[in-house]
Amino acid sequence: MSVDEPQLKRRPGKDVVGELSPDKQLQRDSGHAVAVGSSAKASGFVKNSSSYAFMAVVALSFITRYYRIWDPAQVVFDEVHFGKFASYYLRREYYFDVHPPLAKMLIALGGWLIGYDGHFLFEKIGVDYVSNGVPYMMLRGWVALFGFALPPLVYMIMAESGYSVVAAMLAALLVTFDNALVTQGRLILLDNIMIFFMLASVYSYVKFYKQRYRPFGAQWWTWLLSTGVMLGCVVSCKLVGLFTIALVGVAVIFDLRRILDIRRGYTMFDFWGHFVARAFALIAVPVVIYLSLFAAHLAILTRTGPGDAYHTSQFQMQLIDNPMTKSSFDVHYGDQIAIRHRETGAFLDSNIERYPLRYEDQRVSSQGQQVTGAADKTDNSFWIIKPMNNQEAYAQFVARRQAGEDIPQAEMKKWV
């Protein structure tokens, strides 16, 4: 070997610059593969983080609403009212309540689906369910469905509104672990049903607003009408739902103001088209739903019940087995009747005396005949039924009848 030929000596374990030993190459390739795999996994997790967060909210909501839902096995708080109203629906007995009917009808629907007949009337707090054969777990579980849906709805509202996964998750968790919502959502109460429709209204409007650049399309109409239906349902649960209508109304005003902006290129024809569509969906539809649910309420409750006394005698007489209907009879001109107050039992009593023209405190009256209430029935308690018109002809008819004259049938029908 000539001295002029360069010689490269390799030390053990060292490689020539630019070259790697087979072992080093394998290690580098393996490390690169691990790094790429880890990065792909992390990227996939971030990409699906919204789905994972939503599933976590669903799971936590289910646990908090259904864990030990059977405890206690007694009537709790306002179950004494709303459970009773559900039983009245199933018995079809008329009742009166200050709240609109939808939430109570939905509770009754749950009872009807499981075959409950409404035999239990939830008379007082603390009464045992088990000994009375009440399927209370199924009734509570049915109502809990609406409470279970609240956290997922909150998450979807936040997500559709453009907030991050963290913000949406936080909002949903605040609702998930809210003590009041959890407690009410596990009992036979109205509030979680109403709140469900509130959140559904907001969610529908958010989805509708996101279609603002594609007006009058299928999805635009779908979410607009969905908002109107949900608003009708929320106000049909409790009248406090009017605040939800006000909330959506304010959002609609701002939206219409945006359309009126001349810089956006809309015409007045476009504006009135948007206005009429919103008026129909967000005013007319909720009103129709509200009135229709009351019509259904009256169609179901056809039997006499504890709510009869809140209404007129004409209304009460339409109810099946109403005591007023059973004890009623025809009254004709010339009949003498006694009129008794249903609650106090006092008879309407006519007196010869008249009210004074002027009282000691200088009040002035009409000096009319005194008509009062009397505890006992007397001769003054009987009233003669007379027609308001044709008094002379009626007096002649009575005189002829008392005299035993033969009166033609057509004339008899006129007065009898």
JSON list of N, CA and C in Angstrom, two decimals, residues 37 110 208 392:
[
{"chain": "A", "resi": 37, "resn": "GLY", "atom": "N", "xyz": [-46.34, 7.99, 15.65]},
{"chain": "A", "resi": 37, "resn": "GLY", "atom": "CA", "xyz": [-47.52, 7.34, 16.20]},
{"chain": "A", "resi": 37, "resn": "GLY", "atom": "C", "xyz": [-48.11, 8.10, 17.36]},
{"chain": "A", "resi": 110, "resn": "GLY", "atom": "N", "xyz": [-96.53, 9.49, 31.25]},
{"chain": "A", "resi": 110, "resn": "GLY", "atom": "CA", "xyz": [-95.62, 8.46, 31.76]},
{"chain": "A", "resi": 110, "resn": "GLY", "atom": "C", "xyz": [-96.36, 7.41, 32.55]},
{"chain": "A", "resi": 208, "resn": "PHE", "atom": "N", "xyz": [-81.08, 28.01, 14.32]},
{"chain": "A", "resi": 208, "resn": "PHE", "atom": "CA", "xyz": [-81.76, 28.83, 13.31]},
{"chain": "A", "resi": 208, "resn": "PHE", "atom": "C", "xyz": [-80.89, 30.02, 12.92]},
{"chain": "A", "resi": 392, "resn": "GLU", "atom": "N", "xyz": [-148.43, 41.37, 31.42]},
{"chain": "A", "resi": 392, "resn": "GLU", "atom": "CA", "xyz": [-149.90, 41.33, 31.46]},
{"chain": "A", "resi": 392, "resn": "GLU", "atom": "C", "xyz": [-150.43, 40.04, 30.86]}
]
